[in-house]
Tab-separated table of C-alpha atoms and ligand atoms in Angstrom:
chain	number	residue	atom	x	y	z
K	28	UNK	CA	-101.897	-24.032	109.555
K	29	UNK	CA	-104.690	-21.708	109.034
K	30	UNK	CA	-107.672	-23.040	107.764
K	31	UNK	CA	-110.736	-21.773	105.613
K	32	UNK	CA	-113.029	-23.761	108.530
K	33	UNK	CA	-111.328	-21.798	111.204
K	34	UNK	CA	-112.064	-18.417	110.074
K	35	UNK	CA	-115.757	-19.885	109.235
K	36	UNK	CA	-115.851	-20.699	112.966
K	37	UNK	CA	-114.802	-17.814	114.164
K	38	UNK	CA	-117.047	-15.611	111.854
K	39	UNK	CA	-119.596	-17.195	113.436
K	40	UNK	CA	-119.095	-15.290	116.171
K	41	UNK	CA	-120.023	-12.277	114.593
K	42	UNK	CA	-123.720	-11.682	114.783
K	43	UNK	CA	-125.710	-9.253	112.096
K	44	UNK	CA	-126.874	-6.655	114.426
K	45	UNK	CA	-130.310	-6.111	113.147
K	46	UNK	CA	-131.277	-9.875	112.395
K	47	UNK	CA	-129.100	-10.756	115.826
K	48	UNK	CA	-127.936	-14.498	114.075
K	49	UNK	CA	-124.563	-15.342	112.809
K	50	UNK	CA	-123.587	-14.266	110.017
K	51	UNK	CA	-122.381	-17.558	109.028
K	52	UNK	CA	-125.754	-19.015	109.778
K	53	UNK	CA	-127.400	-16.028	107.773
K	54	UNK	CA	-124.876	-17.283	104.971
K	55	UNK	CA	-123.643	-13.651	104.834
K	56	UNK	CA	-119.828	-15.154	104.377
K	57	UNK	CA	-119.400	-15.730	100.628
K	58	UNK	CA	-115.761	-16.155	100.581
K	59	UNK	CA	-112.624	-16.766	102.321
K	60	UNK	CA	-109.202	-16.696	101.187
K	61	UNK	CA	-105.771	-17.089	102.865
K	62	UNK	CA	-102.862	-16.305	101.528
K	63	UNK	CA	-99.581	-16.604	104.024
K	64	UNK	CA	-101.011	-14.063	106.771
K	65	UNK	CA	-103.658	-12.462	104.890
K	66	UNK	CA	-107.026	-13.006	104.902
K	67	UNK	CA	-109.862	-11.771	102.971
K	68	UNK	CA	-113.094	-12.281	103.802
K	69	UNK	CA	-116.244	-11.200	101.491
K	70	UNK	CA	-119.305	-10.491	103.013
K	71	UNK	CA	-122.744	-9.606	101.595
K	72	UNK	CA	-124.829	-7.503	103.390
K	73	UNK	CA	-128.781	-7.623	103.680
K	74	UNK	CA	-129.221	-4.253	102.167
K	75	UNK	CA	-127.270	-1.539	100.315
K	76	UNK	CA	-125.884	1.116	102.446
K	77	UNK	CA	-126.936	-0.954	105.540
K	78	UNK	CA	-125.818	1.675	108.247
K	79	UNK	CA	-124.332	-1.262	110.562
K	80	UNK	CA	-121.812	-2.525	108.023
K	81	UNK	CA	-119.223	-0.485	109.997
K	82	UNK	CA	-120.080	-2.638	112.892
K	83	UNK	CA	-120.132	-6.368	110.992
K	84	UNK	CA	-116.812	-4.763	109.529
K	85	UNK	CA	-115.098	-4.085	112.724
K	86	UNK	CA	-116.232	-6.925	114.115
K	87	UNK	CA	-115.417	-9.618	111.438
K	88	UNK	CA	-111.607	-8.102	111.334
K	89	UNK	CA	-111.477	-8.518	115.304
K	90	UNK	CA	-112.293	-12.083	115.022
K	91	UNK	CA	-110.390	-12.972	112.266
K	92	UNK	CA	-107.301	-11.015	113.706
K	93	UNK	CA	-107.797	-13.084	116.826
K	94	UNK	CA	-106.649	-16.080	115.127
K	95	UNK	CA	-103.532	-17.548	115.244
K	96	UNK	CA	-101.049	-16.636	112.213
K	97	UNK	CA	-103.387	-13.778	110.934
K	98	UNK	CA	-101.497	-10.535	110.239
K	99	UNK	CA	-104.031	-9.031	108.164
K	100	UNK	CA	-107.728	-9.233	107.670
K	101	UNK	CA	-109.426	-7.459	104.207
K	102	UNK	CA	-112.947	-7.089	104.731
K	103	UNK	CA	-115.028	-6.912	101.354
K	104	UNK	CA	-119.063	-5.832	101.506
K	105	UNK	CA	-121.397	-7.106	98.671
K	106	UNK	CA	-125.129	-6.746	98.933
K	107	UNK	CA	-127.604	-9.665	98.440
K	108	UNK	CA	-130.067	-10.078	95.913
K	109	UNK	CA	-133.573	-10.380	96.328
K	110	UNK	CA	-133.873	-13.475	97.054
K	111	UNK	CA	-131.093	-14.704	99.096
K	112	UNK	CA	-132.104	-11.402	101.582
K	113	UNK	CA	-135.578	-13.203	101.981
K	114	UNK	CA	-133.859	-16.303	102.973
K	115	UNK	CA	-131.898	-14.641	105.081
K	116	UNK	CA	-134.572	-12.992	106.687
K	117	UNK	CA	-136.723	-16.375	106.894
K	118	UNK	CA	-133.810	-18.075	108.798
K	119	UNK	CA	-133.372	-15.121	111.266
K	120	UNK	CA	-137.044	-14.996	111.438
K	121	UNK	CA	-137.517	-18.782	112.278
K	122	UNK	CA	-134.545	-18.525	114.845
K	123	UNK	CA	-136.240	-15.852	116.623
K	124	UNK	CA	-139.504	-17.971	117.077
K	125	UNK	CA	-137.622	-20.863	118.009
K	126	UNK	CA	-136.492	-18.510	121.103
K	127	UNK	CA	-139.655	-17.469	121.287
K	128	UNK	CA	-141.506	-20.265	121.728
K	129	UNK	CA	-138.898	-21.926	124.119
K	130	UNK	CA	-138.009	-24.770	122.064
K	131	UNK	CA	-135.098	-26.115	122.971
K	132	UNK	CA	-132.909	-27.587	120.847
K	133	UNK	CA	-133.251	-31.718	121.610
K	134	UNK	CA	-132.210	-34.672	120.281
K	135	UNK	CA	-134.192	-34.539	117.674
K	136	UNK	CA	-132.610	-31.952	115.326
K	137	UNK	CA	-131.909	-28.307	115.716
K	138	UNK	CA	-134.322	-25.249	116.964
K	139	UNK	CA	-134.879	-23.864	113.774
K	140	UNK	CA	-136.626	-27.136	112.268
K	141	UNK	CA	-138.593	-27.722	115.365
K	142	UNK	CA	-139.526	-23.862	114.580
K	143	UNK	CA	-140.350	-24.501	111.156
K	144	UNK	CA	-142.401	-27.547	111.840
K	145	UNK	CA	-144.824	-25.961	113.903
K	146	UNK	CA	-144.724	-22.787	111.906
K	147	UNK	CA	-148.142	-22.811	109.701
K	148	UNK	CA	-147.251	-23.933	105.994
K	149	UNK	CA	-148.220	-20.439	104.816
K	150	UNK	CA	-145.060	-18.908	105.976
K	151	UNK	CA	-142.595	-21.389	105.441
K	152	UNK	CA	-139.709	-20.468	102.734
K	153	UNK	CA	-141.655	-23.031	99.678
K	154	UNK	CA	-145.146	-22.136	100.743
K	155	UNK	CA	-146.721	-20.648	97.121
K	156	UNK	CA	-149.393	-19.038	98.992
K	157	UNK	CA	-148.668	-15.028	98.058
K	158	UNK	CA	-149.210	-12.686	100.955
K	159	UNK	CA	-150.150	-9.195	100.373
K	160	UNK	CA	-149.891	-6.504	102.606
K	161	UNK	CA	-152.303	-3.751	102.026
K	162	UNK	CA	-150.732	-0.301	103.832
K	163	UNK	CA	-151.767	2.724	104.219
K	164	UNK	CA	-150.153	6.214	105.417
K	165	UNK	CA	-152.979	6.532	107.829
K	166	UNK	CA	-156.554	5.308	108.986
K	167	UNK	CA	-159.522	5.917	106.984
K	168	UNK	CA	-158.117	6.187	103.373
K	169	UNK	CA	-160.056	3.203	102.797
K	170	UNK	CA	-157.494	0.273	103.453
K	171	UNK	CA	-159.879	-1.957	104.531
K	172	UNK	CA	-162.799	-1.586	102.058
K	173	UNK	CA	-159.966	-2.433	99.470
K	174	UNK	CA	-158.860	-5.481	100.982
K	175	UNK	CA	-162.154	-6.816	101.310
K	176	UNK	CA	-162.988	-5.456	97.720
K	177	UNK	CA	-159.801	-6.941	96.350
K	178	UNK	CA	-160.051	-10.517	97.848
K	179	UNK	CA	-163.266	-11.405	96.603
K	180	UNK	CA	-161.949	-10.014	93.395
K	181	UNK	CA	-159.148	-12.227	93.863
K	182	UNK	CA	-161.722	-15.194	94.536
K	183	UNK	CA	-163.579	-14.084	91.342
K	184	UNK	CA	-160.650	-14.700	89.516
K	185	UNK	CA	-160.626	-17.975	90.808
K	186	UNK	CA	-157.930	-18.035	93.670
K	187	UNK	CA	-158.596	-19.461	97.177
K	188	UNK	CA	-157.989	-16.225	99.224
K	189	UNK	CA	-157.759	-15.593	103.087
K	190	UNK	CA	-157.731	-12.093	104.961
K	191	UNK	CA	-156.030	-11.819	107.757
K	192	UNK	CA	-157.044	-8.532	109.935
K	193	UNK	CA	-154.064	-7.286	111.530
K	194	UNK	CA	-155.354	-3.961	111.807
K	195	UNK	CA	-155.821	-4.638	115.787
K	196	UNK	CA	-156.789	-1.214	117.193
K	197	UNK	CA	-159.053	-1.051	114.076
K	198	UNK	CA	-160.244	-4.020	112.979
K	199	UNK	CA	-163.245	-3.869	110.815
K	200	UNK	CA	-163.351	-7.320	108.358
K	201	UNK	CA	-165.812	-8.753	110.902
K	202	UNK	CA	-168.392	-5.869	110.043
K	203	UNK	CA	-167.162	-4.874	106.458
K	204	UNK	CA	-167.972	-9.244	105.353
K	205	UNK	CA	-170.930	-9.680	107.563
K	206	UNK	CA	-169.366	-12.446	110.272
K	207	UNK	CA	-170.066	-11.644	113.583
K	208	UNK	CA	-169.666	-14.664	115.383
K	209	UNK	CA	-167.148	-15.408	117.737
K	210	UNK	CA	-163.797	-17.678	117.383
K	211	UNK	CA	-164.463	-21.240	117.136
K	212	UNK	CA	-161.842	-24.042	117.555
K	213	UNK	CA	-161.508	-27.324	115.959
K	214	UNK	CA	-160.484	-30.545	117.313
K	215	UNK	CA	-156.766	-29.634	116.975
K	216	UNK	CA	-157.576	-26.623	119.185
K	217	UNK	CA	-156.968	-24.347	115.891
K	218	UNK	CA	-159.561	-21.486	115.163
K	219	UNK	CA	-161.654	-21.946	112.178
K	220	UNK	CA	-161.549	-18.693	110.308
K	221	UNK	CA	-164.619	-17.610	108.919
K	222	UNK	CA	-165.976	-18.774	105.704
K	223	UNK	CA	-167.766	-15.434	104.145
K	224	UNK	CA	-168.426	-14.665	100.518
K	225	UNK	CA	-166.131	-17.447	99.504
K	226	UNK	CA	-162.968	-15.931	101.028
K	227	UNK	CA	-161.932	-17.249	104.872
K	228	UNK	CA	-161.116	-14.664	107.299
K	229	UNK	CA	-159.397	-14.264	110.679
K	230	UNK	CA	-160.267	-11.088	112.989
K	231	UNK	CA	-159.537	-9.707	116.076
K	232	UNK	CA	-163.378	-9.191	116.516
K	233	UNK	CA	-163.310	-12.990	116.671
K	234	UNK	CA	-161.697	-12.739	120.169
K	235	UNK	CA	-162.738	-9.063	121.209
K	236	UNK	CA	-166.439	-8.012	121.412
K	237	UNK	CA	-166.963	-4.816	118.532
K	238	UNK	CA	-165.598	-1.677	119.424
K	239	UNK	CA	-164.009	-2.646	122.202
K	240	UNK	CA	-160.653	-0.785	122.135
K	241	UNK	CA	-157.374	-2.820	122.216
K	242	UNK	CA	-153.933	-1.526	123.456
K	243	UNK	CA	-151.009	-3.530	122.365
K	244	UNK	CA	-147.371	-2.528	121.534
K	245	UNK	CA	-145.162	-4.438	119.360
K	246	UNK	CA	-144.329	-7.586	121.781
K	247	UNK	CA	-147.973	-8.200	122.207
K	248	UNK	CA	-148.663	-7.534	118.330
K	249	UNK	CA	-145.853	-10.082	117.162
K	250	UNK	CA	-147.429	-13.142	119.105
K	251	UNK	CA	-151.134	-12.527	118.021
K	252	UNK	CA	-149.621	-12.184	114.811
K	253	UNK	CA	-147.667	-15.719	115.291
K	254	UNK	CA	-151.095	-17.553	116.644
K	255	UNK	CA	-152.655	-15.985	113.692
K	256	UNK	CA	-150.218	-17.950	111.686
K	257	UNK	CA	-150.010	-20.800	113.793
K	258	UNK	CA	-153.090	-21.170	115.514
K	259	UNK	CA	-155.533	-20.975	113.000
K	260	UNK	CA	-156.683	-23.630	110.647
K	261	UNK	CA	-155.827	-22.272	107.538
K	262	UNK	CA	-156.788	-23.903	104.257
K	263	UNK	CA	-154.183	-24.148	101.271
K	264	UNK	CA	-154.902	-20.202	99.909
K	265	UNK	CA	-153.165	-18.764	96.575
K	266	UNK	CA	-153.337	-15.401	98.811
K	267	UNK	CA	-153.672	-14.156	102.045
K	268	UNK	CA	-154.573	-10.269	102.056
K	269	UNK	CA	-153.122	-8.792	105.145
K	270	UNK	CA	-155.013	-5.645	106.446
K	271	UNK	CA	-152.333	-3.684	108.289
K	272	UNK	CA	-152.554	-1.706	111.024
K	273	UNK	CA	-151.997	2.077	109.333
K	274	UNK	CA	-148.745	4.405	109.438
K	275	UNK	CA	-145.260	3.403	110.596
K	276	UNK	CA	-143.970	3.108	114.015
K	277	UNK	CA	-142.981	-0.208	115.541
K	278	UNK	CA	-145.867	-2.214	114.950
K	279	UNK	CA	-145.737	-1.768	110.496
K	280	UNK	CA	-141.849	-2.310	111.087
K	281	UNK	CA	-142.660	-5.353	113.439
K	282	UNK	CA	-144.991	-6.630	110.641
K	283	UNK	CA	-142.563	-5.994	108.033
K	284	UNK	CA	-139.833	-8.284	109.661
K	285	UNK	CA	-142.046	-10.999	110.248
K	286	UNK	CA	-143.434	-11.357	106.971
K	287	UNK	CA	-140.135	-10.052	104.570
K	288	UNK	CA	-142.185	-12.326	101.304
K	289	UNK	CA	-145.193	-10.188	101.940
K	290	UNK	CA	-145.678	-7.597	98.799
K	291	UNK	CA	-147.096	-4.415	99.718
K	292	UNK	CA	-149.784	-2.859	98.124
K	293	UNK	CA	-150.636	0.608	99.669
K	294	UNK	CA	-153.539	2.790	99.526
K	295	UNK	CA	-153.350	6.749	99.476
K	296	UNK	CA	-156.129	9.478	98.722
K	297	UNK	CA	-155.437	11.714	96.401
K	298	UNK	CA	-154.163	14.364	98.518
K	299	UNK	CA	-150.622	15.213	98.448
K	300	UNK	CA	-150.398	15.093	101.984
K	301	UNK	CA	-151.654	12.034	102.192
K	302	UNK	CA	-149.215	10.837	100.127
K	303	UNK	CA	-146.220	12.293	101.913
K	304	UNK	CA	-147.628	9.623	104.640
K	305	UNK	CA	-147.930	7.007	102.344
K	306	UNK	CA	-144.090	7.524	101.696
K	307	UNK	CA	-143.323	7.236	105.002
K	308	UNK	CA	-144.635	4.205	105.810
K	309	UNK	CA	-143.295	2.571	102.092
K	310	UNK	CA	-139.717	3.962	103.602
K	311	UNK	CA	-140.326	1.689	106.229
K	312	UNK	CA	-141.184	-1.372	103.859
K	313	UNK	CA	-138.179	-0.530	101.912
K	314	UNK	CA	-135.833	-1.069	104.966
K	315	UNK	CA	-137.345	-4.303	105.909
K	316	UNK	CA	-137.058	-5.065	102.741
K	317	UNK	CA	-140.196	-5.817	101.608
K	318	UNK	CA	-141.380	-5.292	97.659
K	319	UNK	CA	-144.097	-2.867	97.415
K	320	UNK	CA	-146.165	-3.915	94.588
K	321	UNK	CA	-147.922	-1.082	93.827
K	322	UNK	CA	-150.623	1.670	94.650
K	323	UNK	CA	-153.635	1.899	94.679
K	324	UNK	CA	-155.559	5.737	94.840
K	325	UNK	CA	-159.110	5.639	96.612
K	326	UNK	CA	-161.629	8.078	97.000
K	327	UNK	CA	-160.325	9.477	93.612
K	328	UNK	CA	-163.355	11.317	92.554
K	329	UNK	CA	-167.240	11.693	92.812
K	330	UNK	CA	-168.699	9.912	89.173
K	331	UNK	CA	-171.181	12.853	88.231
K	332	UNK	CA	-174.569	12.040	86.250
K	333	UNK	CA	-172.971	13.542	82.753
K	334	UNK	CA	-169.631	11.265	83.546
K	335	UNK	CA	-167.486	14.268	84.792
K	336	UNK	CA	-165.587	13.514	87.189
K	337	UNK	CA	-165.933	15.579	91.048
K	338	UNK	CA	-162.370	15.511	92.376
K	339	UNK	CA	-163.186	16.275	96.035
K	340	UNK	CA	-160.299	15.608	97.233
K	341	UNK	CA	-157.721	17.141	95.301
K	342	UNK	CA	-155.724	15.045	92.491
K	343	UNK	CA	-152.356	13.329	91.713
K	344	UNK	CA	-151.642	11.737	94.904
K	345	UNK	CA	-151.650	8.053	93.816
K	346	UNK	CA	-150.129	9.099	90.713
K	347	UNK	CA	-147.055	10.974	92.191
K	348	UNK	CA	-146.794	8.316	94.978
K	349	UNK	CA	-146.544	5.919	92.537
K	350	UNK	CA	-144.030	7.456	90.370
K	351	UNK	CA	-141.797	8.287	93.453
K	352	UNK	CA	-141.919	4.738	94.379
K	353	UNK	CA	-141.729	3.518	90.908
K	354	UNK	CA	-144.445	0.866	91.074
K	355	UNK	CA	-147.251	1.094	89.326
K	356	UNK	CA	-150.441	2.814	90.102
K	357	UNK	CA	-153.260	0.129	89.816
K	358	UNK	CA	-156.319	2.074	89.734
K	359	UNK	CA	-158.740	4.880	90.780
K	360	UNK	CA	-161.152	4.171	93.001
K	361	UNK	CA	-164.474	6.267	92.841
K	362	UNK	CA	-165.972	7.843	95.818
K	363	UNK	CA	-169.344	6.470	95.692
K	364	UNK	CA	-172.025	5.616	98.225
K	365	UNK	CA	-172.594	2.009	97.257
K	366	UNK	CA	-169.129	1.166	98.660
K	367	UNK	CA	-169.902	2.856	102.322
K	368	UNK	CA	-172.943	0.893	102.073
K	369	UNK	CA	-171.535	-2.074	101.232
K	370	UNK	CA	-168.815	-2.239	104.039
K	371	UNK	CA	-171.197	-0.887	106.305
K	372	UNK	CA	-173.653	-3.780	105.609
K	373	UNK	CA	-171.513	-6.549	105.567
K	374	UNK	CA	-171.414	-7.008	101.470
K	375	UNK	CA	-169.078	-5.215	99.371
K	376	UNK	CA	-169.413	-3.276	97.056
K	377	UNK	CA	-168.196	-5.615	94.458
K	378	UNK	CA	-170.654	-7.886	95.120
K	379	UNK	CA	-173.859	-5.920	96.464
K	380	UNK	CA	-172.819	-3.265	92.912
K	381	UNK	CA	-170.989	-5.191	90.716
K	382	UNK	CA	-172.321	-2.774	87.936
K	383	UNK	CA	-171.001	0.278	89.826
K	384	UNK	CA	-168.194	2.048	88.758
K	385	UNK	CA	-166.339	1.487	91.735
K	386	UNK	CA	-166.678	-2.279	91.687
K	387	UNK	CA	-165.721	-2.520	88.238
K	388	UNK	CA	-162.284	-0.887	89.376
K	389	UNK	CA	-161.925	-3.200	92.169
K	390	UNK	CA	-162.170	-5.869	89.580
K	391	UNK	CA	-160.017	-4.304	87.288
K	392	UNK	CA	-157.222	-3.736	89.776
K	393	UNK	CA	-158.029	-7.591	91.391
K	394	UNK	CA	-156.649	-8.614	87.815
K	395	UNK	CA	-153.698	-5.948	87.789
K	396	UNK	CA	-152.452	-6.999	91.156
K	397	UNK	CA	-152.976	-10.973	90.046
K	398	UNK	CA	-150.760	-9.850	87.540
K	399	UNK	CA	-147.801	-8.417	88.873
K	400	UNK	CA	-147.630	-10.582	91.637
K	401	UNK	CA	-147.074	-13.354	89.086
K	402	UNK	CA	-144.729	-11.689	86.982
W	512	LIG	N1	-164.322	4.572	97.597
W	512	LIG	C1	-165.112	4.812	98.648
W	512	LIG	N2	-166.323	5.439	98.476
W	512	LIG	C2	-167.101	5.683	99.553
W	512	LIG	N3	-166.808	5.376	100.818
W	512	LIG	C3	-165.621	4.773	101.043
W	512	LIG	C4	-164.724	4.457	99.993
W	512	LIG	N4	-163.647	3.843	100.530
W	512	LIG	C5	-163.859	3.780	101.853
W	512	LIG	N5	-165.047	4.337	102.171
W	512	LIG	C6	-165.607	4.490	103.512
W	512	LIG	O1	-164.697	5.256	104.275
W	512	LIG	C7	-164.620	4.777	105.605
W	512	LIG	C8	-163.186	4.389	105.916
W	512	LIG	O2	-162.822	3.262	105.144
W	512	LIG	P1	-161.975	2.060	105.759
W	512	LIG	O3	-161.857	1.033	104.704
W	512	LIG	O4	-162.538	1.647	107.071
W	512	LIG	O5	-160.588	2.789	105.971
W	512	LIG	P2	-159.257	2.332	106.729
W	512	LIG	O6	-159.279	0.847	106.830
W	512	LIG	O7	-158.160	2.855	105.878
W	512	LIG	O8	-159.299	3.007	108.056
W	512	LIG	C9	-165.584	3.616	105.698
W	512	LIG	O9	-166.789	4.072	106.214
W	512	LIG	C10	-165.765	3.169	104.252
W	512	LIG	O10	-167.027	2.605	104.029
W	513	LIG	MG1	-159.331	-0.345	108.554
């Protein structure tokens, strides 16, 4: 007699081919019915569209024909929601460490909870710590001077914040906050991350002397990431600002799949061709799944003496990025010289200018951003 639990069990043979777990495990198997030979199985797929389904398809009706009595298998595709596609993602995610950090499963409980126990309580699926990635197209629209801008905004508002420079072949938080020194460990053998203008930040300068150039691919990438996460002492943050590395390519998609719950904030000039890069890289958010959050436009315009406005570099970039994405555009930022001189010395702008124009937008955003991300 065929059995609901014996088409479970062999579905569990069939492995999501981007995630590479079960797709019993992934809890993509929402329902099974029998019915004399017949047997239907519905399964909801990670994303809309997802060009594999043809694959999950053929392979769930091989398994499930495989059994004995089956004469015919119905395959039905749903899409998850939200949030069961970040749970899904978390599991896969944790299973892959688990590999990763060759622990094997003992007698004391499965891989993925030995995984999650060592896995820093910023990533794990209840941690209320909210992790924003700040993107950009390319290097040098500014994505650094707003994530230093924005989290001491964020800490102005009152939130314990953290940065985290992933940027590796550019990092610049070490110079743009003023912390130079190098990484130091505590008795647990976990970095201290600086402790800078109220906000606590981890750098690859911490480990690398200035300027020295670093080539990594995606492996390499993915565990500095993971000691980042796991290796550093981390205190209990309401956000962690992530400065990513620029553009697309393996190492944004390689961040995007490690941190699904991340929301993306990306910053653009106002240059239409700088926003057709933008794009690109929020197509690649969009696959993994992440939520971008919004935009933010930098570089906007020059603030003249009479308040007109110089728009050096063109216009409607932000705005038209934003619109395509359908996220909101959370402010202009001025081009001004108070903000090169402030991440060039070590003290933003919204701190060494607070009266400035363009740290009263910082501030202004700080509160937009603190505002969707709680909605
Ligand atoms: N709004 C701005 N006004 C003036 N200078 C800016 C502004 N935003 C960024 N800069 C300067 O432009 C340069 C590139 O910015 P950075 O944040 O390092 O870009 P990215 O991280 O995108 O490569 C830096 O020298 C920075 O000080
Ligand atoms: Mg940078």
């Amino acid at each position: 007699m065929l059995t609901q639990d014996m088409v479970r069990e062999a579905l569990s043979q069939v492995t999501d081919p981007e995630l590479h777990y079960d797709i019993v495990s992934l809890n993509m198997v929402r329902d099974i019915h029998i019915e004399e030979g017949m047997v239907t199985v519905d399964v909801a797929l990670t994303v809309q569209g997802c060009p594999l389904h043809q694959k999950i398809e053929t392979d769930v009706q091989k398994v499930v024909h495989a059994l004995p009595g089956v004469d015919q298998v119905a395959v039905h595709l749903h899409v998850m929601n939200d949030e069961e596609r970040r749970t899904a993602f978390a599991r896969a995610f944790q299973k892959s460490q688990a590999e990763r950090g060759g622990t094997s499963s003992g007698p004391h409980g499965s891989p993925m909870q030995t995984a999650s126990q060592q896995w820093s309580p910023l990533l794990s699926e209840n941690s209320s710590t909210i992790v924003l990635g700040i993107a950009s197209g390319k290097g040098g629209v500014g994505k650094s001077t707003v994530t230093a801008n924005l989290a001491i905004g964020l800490s102005r508002l009152g939130y314990r914040v953290g940065i985290m420079d992933m940027d590796i072949y550019g990092y610049s938080q070490g110079r743009m906050l003023g912390a130079h020194e190098p990484a130091r460990a505590n008795q647990a053998q976990k970095v201290i991350p600086w402790h800078v203008h109220n906000i606590h930040v981890v750098s690859m300068s911490m480990f690398v002397p200035e300027n020295q150039a670093v080539v990594w691919r995606g492996p390499m990438l993915g565990k500095m990431m993971q000691q980042f996460f796991t290796d550093v002492a981390w205190p209990p943050l309401d956000y962690l600002l992530i400065d990513l590395p620029p553009g697309t390519g393996d190492v944004a998609l390689d961040v995007a799949q490690r941190l699904p719950q991340a929301l993306l904030v990306i910053v653009t000039t106002p240059q239409i061709v700088a926003r057709e890069v933008a794009m690109r890289t929020a197509d690649v958010a969009r696959r993994a799944h992440q939520r971008i959050l919004g935009v933010i436009e930098n570089m906007s315009y020059v603030p003249m003496p009479e308040g007109q406005r110089l728009t050096l570099f063109g216009t409607g970039g932000g705005e038209s990025l934003s619109r395509a994405l359908d996220v909101p555009l959370f402010g202009q930022v001025p081009l001004e010289s108070s903000v090169r001189e402030g991440s060039d010395g070590g003290i933003p702008v919204i701190l060494s200018a607070p009266d400035s124009e363009a740290a009263q937008t910082f501030m202004q955003i700080a509160q937009k951003i603190d505002a969707a991300a709680h909605a």
